[in-house]
XYZ file of C-alpha atoms in Angstrom:
561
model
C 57.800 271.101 221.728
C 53.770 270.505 221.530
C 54.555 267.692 218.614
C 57.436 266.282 221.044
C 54.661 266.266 223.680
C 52.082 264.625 221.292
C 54.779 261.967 220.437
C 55.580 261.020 223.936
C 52.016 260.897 224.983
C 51.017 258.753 221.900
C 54.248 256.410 222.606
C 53.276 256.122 226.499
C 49.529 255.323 225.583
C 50.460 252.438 222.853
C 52.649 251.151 225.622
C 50.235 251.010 228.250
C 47.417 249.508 225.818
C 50.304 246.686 224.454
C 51.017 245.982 228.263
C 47.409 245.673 229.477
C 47.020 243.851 226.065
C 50.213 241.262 226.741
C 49.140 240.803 230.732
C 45.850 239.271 230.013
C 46.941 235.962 229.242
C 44.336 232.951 228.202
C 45.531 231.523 231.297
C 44.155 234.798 233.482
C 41.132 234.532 231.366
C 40.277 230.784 232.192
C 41.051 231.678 236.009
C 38.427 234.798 235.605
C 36.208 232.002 234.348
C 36.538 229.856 236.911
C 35.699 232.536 239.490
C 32.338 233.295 237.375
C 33.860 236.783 236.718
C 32.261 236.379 232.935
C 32.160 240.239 232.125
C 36.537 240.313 233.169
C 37.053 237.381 230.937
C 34.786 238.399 228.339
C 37.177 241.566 228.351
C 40.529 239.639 228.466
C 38.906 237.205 225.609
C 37.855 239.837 222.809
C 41.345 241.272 223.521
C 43.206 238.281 222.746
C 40.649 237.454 219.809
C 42.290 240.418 218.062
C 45.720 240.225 219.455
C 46.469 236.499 218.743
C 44.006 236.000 216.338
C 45.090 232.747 215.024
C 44.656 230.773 218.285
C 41.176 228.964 218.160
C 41.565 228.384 221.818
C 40.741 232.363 222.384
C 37.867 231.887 220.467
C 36.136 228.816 222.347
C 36.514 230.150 225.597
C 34.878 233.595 224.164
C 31.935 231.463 223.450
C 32.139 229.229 226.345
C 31.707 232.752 228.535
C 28.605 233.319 226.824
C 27.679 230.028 227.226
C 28.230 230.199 230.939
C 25.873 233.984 230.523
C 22.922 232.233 228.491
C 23.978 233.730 225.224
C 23.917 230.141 223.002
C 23.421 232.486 219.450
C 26.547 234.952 220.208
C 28.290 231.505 221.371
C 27.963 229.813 218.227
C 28.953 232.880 216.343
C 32.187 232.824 218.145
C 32.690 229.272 218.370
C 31.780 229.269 214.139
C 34.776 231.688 214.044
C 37.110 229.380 216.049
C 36.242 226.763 212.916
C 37.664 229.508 210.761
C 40.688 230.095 212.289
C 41.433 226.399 212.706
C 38.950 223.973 210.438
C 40.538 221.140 212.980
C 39.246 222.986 216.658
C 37.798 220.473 218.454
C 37.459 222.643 221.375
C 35.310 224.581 218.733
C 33.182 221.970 218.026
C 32.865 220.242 221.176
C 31.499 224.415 221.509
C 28.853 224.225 218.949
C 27.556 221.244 220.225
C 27.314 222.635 223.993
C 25.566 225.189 222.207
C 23.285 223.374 220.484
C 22.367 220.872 223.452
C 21.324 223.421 225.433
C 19.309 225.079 222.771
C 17.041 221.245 222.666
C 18.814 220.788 219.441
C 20.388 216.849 220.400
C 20.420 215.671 216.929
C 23.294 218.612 216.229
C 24.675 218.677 219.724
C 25.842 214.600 219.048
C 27.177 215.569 215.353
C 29.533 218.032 216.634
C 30.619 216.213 219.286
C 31.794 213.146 217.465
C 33.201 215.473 215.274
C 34.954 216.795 218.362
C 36.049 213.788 219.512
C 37.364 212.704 215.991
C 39.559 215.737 215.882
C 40.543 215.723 219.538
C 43.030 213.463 219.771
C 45.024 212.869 223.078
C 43.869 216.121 224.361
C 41.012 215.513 227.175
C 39.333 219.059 227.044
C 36.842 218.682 224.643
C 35.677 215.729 226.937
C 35.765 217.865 229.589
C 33.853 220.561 227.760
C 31.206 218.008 226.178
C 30.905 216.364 230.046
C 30.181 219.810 231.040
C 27.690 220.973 228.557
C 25.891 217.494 229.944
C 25.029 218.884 232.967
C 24.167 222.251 231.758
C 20.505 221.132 230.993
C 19.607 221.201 234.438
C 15.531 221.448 234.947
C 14.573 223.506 238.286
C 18.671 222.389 239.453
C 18.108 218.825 238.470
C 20.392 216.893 235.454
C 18.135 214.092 233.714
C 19.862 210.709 234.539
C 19.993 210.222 230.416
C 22.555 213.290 230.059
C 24.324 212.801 233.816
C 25.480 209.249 232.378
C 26.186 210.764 228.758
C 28.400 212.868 230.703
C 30.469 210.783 232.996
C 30.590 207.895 229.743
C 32.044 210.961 227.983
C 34.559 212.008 230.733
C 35.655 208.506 231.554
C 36.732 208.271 227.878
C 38.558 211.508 228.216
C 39.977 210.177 231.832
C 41.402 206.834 230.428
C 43.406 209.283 227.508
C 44.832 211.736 230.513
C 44.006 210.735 234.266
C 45.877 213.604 235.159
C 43.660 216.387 233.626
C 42.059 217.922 237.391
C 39.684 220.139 235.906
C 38.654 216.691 234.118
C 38.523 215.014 237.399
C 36.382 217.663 239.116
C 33.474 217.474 236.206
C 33.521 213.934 236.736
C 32.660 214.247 239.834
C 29.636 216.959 239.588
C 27.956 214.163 236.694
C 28.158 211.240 239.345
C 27.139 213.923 242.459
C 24.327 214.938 240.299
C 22.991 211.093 240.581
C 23.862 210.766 243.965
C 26.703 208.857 244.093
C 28.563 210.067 246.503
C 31.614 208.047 246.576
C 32.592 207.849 243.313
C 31.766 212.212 243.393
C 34.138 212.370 246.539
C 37.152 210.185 244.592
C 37.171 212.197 242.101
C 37.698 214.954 243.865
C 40.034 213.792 245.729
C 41.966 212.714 242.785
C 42.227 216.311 241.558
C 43.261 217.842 244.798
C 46.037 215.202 244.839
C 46.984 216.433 241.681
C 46.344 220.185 242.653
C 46.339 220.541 246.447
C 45.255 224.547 245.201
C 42.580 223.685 242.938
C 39.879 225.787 244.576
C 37.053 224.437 242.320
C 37.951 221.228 243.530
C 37.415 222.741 247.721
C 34.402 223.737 246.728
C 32.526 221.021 244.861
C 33.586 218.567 247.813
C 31.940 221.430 249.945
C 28.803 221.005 247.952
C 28.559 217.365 248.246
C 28.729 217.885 251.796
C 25.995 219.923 251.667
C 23.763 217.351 250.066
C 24.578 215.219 252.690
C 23.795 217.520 255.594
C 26.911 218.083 256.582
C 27.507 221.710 256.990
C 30.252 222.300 259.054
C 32.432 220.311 256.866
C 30.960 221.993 253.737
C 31.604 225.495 256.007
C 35.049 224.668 255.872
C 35.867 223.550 252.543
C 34.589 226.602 251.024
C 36.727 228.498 253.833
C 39.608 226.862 252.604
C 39.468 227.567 249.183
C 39.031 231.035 249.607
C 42.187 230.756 251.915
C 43.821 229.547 248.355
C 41.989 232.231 246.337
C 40.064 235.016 248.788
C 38.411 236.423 245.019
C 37.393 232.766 244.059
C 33.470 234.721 244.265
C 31.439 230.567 243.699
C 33.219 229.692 247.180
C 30.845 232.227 248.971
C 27.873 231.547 246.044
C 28.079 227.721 247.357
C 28.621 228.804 251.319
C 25.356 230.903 251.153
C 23.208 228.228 248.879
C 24.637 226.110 251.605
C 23.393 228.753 254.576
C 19.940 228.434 252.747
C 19.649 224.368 252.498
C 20.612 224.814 256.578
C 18.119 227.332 257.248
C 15.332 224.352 255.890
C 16.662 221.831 257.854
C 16.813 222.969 260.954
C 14.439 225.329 262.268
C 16.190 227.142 264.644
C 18.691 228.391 263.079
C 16.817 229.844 259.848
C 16.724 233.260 260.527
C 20.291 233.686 261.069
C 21.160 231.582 258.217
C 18.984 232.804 255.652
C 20.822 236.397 256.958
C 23.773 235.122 256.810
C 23.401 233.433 252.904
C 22.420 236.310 251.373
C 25.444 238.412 252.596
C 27.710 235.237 251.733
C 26.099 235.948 248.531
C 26.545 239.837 248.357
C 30.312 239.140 248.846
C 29.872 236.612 245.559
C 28.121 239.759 243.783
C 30.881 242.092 244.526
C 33.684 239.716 243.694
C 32.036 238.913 239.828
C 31.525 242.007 238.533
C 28.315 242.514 239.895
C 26.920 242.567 236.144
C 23.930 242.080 235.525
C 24.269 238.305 234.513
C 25.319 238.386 238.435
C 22.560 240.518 239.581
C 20.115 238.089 237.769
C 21.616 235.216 239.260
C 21.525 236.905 242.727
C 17.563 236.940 242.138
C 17.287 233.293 241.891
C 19.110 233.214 245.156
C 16.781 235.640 246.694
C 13.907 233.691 245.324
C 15.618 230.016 246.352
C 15.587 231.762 249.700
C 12.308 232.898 250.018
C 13.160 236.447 250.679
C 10.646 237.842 248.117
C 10.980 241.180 250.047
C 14.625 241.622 248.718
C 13.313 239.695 245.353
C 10.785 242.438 244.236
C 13.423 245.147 245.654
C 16.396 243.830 243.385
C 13.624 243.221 240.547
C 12.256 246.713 240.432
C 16.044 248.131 240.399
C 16.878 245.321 237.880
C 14.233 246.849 235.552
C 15.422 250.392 235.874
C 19.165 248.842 234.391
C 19.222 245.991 233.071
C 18.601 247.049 229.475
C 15.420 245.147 228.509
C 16.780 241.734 229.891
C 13.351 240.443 230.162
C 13.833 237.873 233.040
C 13.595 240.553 235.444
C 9.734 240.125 234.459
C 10.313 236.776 235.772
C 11.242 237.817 239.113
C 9.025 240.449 239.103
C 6.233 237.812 239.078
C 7.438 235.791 241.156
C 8.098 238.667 244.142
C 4.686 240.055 243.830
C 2.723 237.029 244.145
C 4.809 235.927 247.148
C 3.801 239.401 248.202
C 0.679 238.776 247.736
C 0.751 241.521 244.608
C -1.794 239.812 242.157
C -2.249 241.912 240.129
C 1.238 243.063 239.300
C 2.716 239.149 239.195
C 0.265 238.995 236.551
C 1.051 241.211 234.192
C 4.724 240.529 234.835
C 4.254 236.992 234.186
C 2.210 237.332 230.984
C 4.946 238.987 229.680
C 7.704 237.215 230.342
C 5.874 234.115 228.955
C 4.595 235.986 225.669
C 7.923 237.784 224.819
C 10.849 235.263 226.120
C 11.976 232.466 223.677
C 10.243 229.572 224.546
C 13.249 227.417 225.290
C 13.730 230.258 228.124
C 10.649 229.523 229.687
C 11.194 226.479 232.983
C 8.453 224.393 234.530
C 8.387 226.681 237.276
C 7.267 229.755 235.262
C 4.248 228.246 234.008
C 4.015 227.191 238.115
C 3.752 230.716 239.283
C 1.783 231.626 236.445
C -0.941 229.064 237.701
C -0.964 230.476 241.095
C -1.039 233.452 240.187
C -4.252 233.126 238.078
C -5.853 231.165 240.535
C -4.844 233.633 243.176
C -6.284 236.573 240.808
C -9.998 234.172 240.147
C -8.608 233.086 237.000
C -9.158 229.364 238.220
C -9.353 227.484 235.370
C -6.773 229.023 233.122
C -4.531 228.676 236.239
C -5.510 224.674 236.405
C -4.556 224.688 232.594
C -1.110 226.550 233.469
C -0.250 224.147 236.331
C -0.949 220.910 234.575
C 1.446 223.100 231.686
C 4.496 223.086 234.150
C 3.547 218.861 234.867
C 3.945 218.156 231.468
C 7.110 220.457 230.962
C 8.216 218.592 234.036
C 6.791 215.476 235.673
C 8.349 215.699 238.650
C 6.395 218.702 239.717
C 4.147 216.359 240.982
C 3.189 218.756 243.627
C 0.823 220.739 241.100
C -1.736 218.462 241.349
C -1.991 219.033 245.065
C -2.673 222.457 244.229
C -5.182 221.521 241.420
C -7.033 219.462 243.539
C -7.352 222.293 246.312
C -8.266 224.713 243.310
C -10.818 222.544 241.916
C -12.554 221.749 245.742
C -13.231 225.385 246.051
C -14.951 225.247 242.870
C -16.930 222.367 244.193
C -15.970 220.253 241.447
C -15.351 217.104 243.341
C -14.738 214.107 241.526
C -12.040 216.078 239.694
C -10.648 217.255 242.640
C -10.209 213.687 244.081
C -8.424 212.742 240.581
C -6.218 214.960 241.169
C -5.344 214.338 244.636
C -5.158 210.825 243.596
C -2.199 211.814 240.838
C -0.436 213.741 243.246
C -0.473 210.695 245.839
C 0.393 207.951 242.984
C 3.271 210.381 241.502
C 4.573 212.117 244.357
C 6.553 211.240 247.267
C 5.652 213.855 249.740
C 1.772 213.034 250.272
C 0.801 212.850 253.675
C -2.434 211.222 255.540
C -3.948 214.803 255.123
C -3.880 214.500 251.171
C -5.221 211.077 251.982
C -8.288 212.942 253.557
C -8.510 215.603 251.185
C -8.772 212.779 248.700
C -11.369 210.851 249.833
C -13.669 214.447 251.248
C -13.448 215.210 247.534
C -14.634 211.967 246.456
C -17.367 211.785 249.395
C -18.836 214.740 248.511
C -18.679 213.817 244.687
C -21.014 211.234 245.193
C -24.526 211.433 244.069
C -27.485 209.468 245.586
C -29.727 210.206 242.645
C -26.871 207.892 241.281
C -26.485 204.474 241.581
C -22.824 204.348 240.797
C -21.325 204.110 243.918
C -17.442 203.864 242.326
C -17.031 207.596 243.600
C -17.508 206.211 246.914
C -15.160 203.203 247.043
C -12.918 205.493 246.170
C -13.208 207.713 248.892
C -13.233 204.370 251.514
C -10.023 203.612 250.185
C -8.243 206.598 251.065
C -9.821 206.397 254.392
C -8.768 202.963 254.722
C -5.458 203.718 253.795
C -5.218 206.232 257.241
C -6.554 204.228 259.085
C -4.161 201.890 258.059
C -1.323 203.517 258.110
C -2.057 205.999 261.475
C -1.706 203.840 263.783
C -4.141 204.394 265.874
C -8.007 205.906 264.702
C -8.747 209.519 264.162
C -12.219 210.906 265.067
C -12.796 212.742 262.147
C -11.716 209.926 259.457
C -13.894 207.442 261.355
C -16.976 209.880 260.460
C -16.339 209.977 257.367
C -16.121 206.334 256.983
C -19.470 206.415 258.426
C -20.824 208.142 255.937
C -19.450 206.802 253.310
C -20.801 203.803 254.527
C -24.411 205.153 254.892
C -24.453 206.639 251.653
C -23.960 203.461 250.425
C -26.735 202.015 252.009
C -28.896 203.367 249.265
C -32.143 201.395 250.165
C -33.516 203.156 253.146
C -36.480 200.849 253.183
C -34.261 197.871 253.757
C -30.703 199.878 255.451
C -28.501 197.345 256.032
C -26.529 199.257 258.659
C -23.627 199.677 257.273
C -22.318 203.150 258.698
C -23.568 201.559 262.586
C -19.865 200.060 263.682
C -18.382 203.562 262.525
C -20.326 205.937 264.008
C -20.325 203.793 267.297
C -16.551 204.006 266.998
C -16.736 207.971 267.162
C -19.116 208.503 269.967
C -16.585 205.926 271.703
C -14.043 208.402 270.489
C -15.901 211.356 271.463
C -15.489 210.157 275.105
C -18.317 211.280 277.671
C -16.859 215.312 277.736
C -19.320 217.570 276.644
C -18.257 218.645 272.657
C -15.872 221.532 272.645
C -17.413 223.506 269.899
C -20.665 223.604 267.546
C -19.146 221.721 265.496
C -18.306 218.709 267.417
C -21.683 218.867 268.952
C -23.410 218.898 265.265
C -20.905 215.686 264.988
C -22.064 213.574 267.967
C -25.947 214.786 267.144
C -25.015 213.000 263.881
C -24.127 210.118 264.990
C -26.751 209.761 267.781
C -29.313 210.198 265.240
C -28.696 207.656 262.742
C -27.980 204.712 265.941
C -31.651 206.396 267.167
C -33.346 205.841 263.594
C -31.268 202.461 263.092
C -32.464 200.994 266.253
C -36.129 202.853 265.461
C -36.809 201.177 262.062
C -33.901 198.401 261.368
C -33.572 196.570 264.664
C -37.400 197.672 266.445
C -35.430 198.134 269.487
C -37.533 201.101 271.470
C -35.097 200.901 274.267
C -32.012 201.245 272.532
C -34.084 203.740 270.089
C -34.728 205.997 273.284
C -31.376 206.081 274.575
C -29.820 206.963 271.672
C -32.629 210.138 270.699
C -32.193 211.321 274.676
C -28.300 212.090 273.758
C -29.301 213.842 270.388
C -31.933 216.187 272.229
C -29.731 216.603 275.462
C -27.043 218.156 272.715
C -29.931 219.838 270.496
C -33.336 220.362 272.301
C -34.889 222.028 268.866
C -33.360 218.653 266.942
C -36.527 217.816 264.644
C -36.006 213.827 264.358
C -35.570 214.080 267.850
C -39.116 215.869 268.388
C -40.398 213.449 265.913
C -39.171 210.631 267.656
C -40.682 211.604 271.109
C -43.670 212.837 269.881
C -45.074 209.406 268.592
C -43.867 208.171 272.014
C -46.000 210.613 273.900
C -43.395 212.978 274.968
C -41.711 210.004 277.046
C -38.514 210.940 278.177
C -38.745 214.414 278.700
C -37.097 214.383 282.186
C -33.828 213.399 280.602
């Protein structure tokens, strides 16, 4: 009876392995896939790697998954092994060229995919999964225009072979959203939920483009509608909450209740995908795309108790604790994450943080040297120079200070008037009179121009400075030329007859009263005019010394006013 038992227990476990085995279709995989539910397909993949081991189709979307989980070494391994099965798996090598491209390699990412393409036939999805690994090279979220158009030239080739592939359709239109084009994005789109009124990838990348257009109600809906089709389709809430988050920055008001509201969106996206740790990582670039560096260091720290030496969680450790003003914890978490990653794993923004933190910790000119680092990684980021500039004004190093304000005005498009002013302070105060180069000063006229300009209307405190800019530039005192006169005229006009609200403003209009005093005094031998102007200063300042000076060679004339 006990080897009966043994028998029947044996028989009912082989059939409930070859049933789970048989279930998990490639078909259930590529759906798992789709809903970013890597570790479930990963499962269903290895399975059918050993059960239908012949099929080089099992093999490339193996590797694809660990594509998808930043694995590109274990990919090519896999996709090598897809070769082997089938010498002629284009799939396969449209695989190891993915691989490769987002490894930096281009020169073996283009020989496999021609080989791809050579082997592929009629069948569109190695264009589809060559279009894709285009726009997998994405720097801080952005696709360089060079592989967006390598990827829709790709697709369209794999379009005109079969116009009816939707998943073809869909990555067509992600390339052309990715350049802003909008229409073409939305036809394609449209196309494939023509072809597939259920294609739920399809709901949702419409929903996106919405969302770079500001429309969020629309893009609200879409993603409720696919998850009407598929309620466990997990990147329908990952969108709605990245969505929640681009809403919070646009319009004030409602930020705190959509920044709430994304990160449970994205929670729900969490639970749905495993929550692995791939998710749990990706989860922390939500959390720091949403600011909430609170819930950043939290999920960080708990990261590092589990996640098995994955050392990005250094990354968002870093990034948490300087937002949390943590110094120095970000930097230790930062150097090592830097020192120990593979450098292709290392982004612009890294060496970003790493800047402020160092600066942030007195480490001012290795930060400099780690923010002009993420520049040349990425010249977009632009905006480092802003922060260079600031870092090098506290250091009192002027003239580098305006360069840099200067490069972050010529190469980025967010300067304001204020970075116009910050430009032209750091240029003013660069400026030495034992010098006679007065370059540094043109210079800082120019960005005061340039507000003055472009404001509309003039503002007190650039007006000063124009003044004396233009008095420093009257370098022969013996002979002053009166340069600065129509400027600081313009203030005290400005100024208005109210009595100065602060110190400061007083110290201002004593300024300017002084040099019309000494300009009238020794340029134009007006006494009147002289007098008037040395009354104001000493009404404002009664211990003002050029004042007392003034009066004293007049005999104390005045004294009653």
């Amino acid at each position: 009876m006990k080897m009966i038992s043994k028998i029947s227990k044996l028989v009912l476990a082989l059939v409930l392995v070859g049933s789970s085995v048989f279930a998990q279709s490639l078909a259930d995989a590529k759906k798992a896939i789709d809903a970013e539910q890597y570790q479930k397909a990963k499962s269903m993949l290895k399975n059918l790697t050993v059960t239908q081991s012949t099929k080089d189709e099992n093999f490339f979307y193996l590797g694809w998954v660990y594509i998808m989980q930043d694995y590109s070494d274990s990919a090519k391994t896999v996709f090598q092994k897809g070769i082997a099965v089938n010498p002629k798996s284009a799939l396969n090598y449209a695989g190891l060229g993915v691989a490769a491209f987002v490894d930096k390699d281009r020169n073996t990412a283009t020989t496999n995919f021609n080989q791809a393409i050579t082997l592929a036939g009629k069948d569109s999805k190695p264009y589809v999964y060559i279009g894709k690994g285009y726009l997998l090279n994405a720097t801080e979220g952005k696709v360089a225009a060079a592989d967006a158009n390598a990827a829709i030239a790709i697709l369209n080739k794999g379009k005109a072979l079969n116009a009816k592939d939707a998943e073809l359709l869909v990555v067509l239109g992600d390339a052309y959203r990715t350049q802003l084009k909008s229409t073409e994005a939305l036809g394609n789109y449209q196309n494939a939920l023509e072809l597939d009124p259920k294609l739920a990838t399809a709901k949702v990348a419409t929903g996106v483009l919405w969302r770079y257009a500001d429309n969020y109600e629309d893009s609200e809906r879409l993603f409720k509608e696919a998850l009407a089709i598929d309620p466990n389709f997990g990147p329908a809430y990952r969108e709605w909450a990245e969505t929640d988050i681009r809403w919070s920055l646009r319009d004030p008001k409602m930020a705190s209740a959509k920044v709430k509201e994304g990160v449970e969106q994205y929670r729900k996206y969490i639970s749905l995908t495993d929550n692995s740790l791939e998710s749990r990582l990706r989860y922390a670039d939500f959390l720091a795309y949403a600011g909430d560096y609170k819930a950043l260091q939290e999920e960080a720290n708990a990261l590092a108790k589990s996640s098995n030496g994955n050392l990005r969680v250094y990354r968002y450790q870093a990034y948490a604790a300087y937002e949390n003003k943590d110094y120095p914890t970000a930097l230790t978490a930062m150097n090592t994450w830097i020192t120990k990653a593979e450098p292709k794993r290392v982004i612009p923004r890294d060496y970003l943080y790493l800047g402020r933190i160092q600066i942030a910790s007195g480490k001012d000119s290795l930060g400099i040297k780690s923010l002009q680092t993420a520049y040349t990684m990425d010249t977009t980021q632009a905006d480092v120079y802003a922060e260079i500039g600031k870092s090098l004004y506290a250091q009192k190093k002027y003239e580098k200070a305006g360069d840099a304000y200067r490069m972050y005005l010529t190469k980025s498009r967010k300067g304001t008037l204020n970075d116009y002013l910050r430009e032209g302070t750091s240029y003013y105060f660069a400026f030495d009179a034992k010098k006679p180069d007065t370059t540094l000063l043109t210079k800082a006229d120019s960005a005061f121009s340039y507000i003055s300009q472009k404001s509309g209307k003039p503002i007190p405190a650039v007006v000063l400075f124009r003044a004396r800019v233009n008095d420093s530039k009257d370098a022969d005192r013996n002979n002053i030329k009166g340069y600065a006169k129509p400027y600081y005229e313009q203030y005290i006009q400005l100024a208005g007859s109210t009595p100065p609200a602060d110190e400061k403003a007083k110290a201002q209009l004593v300024e300017a009263y002084s040099y019309l005093g000494a300009f009238y005094q020794y340029k134009e031998k007006d006494d009147a005019k002289a007098t008037e102007n040395f009354t104001k200063v000493r009404e404002l300042d009664p211990a003002n010394k050029q004042a007392a000076a003034f009066f004293s060679k007049k005999g104390g004339a005045a004294k009653g006013k």
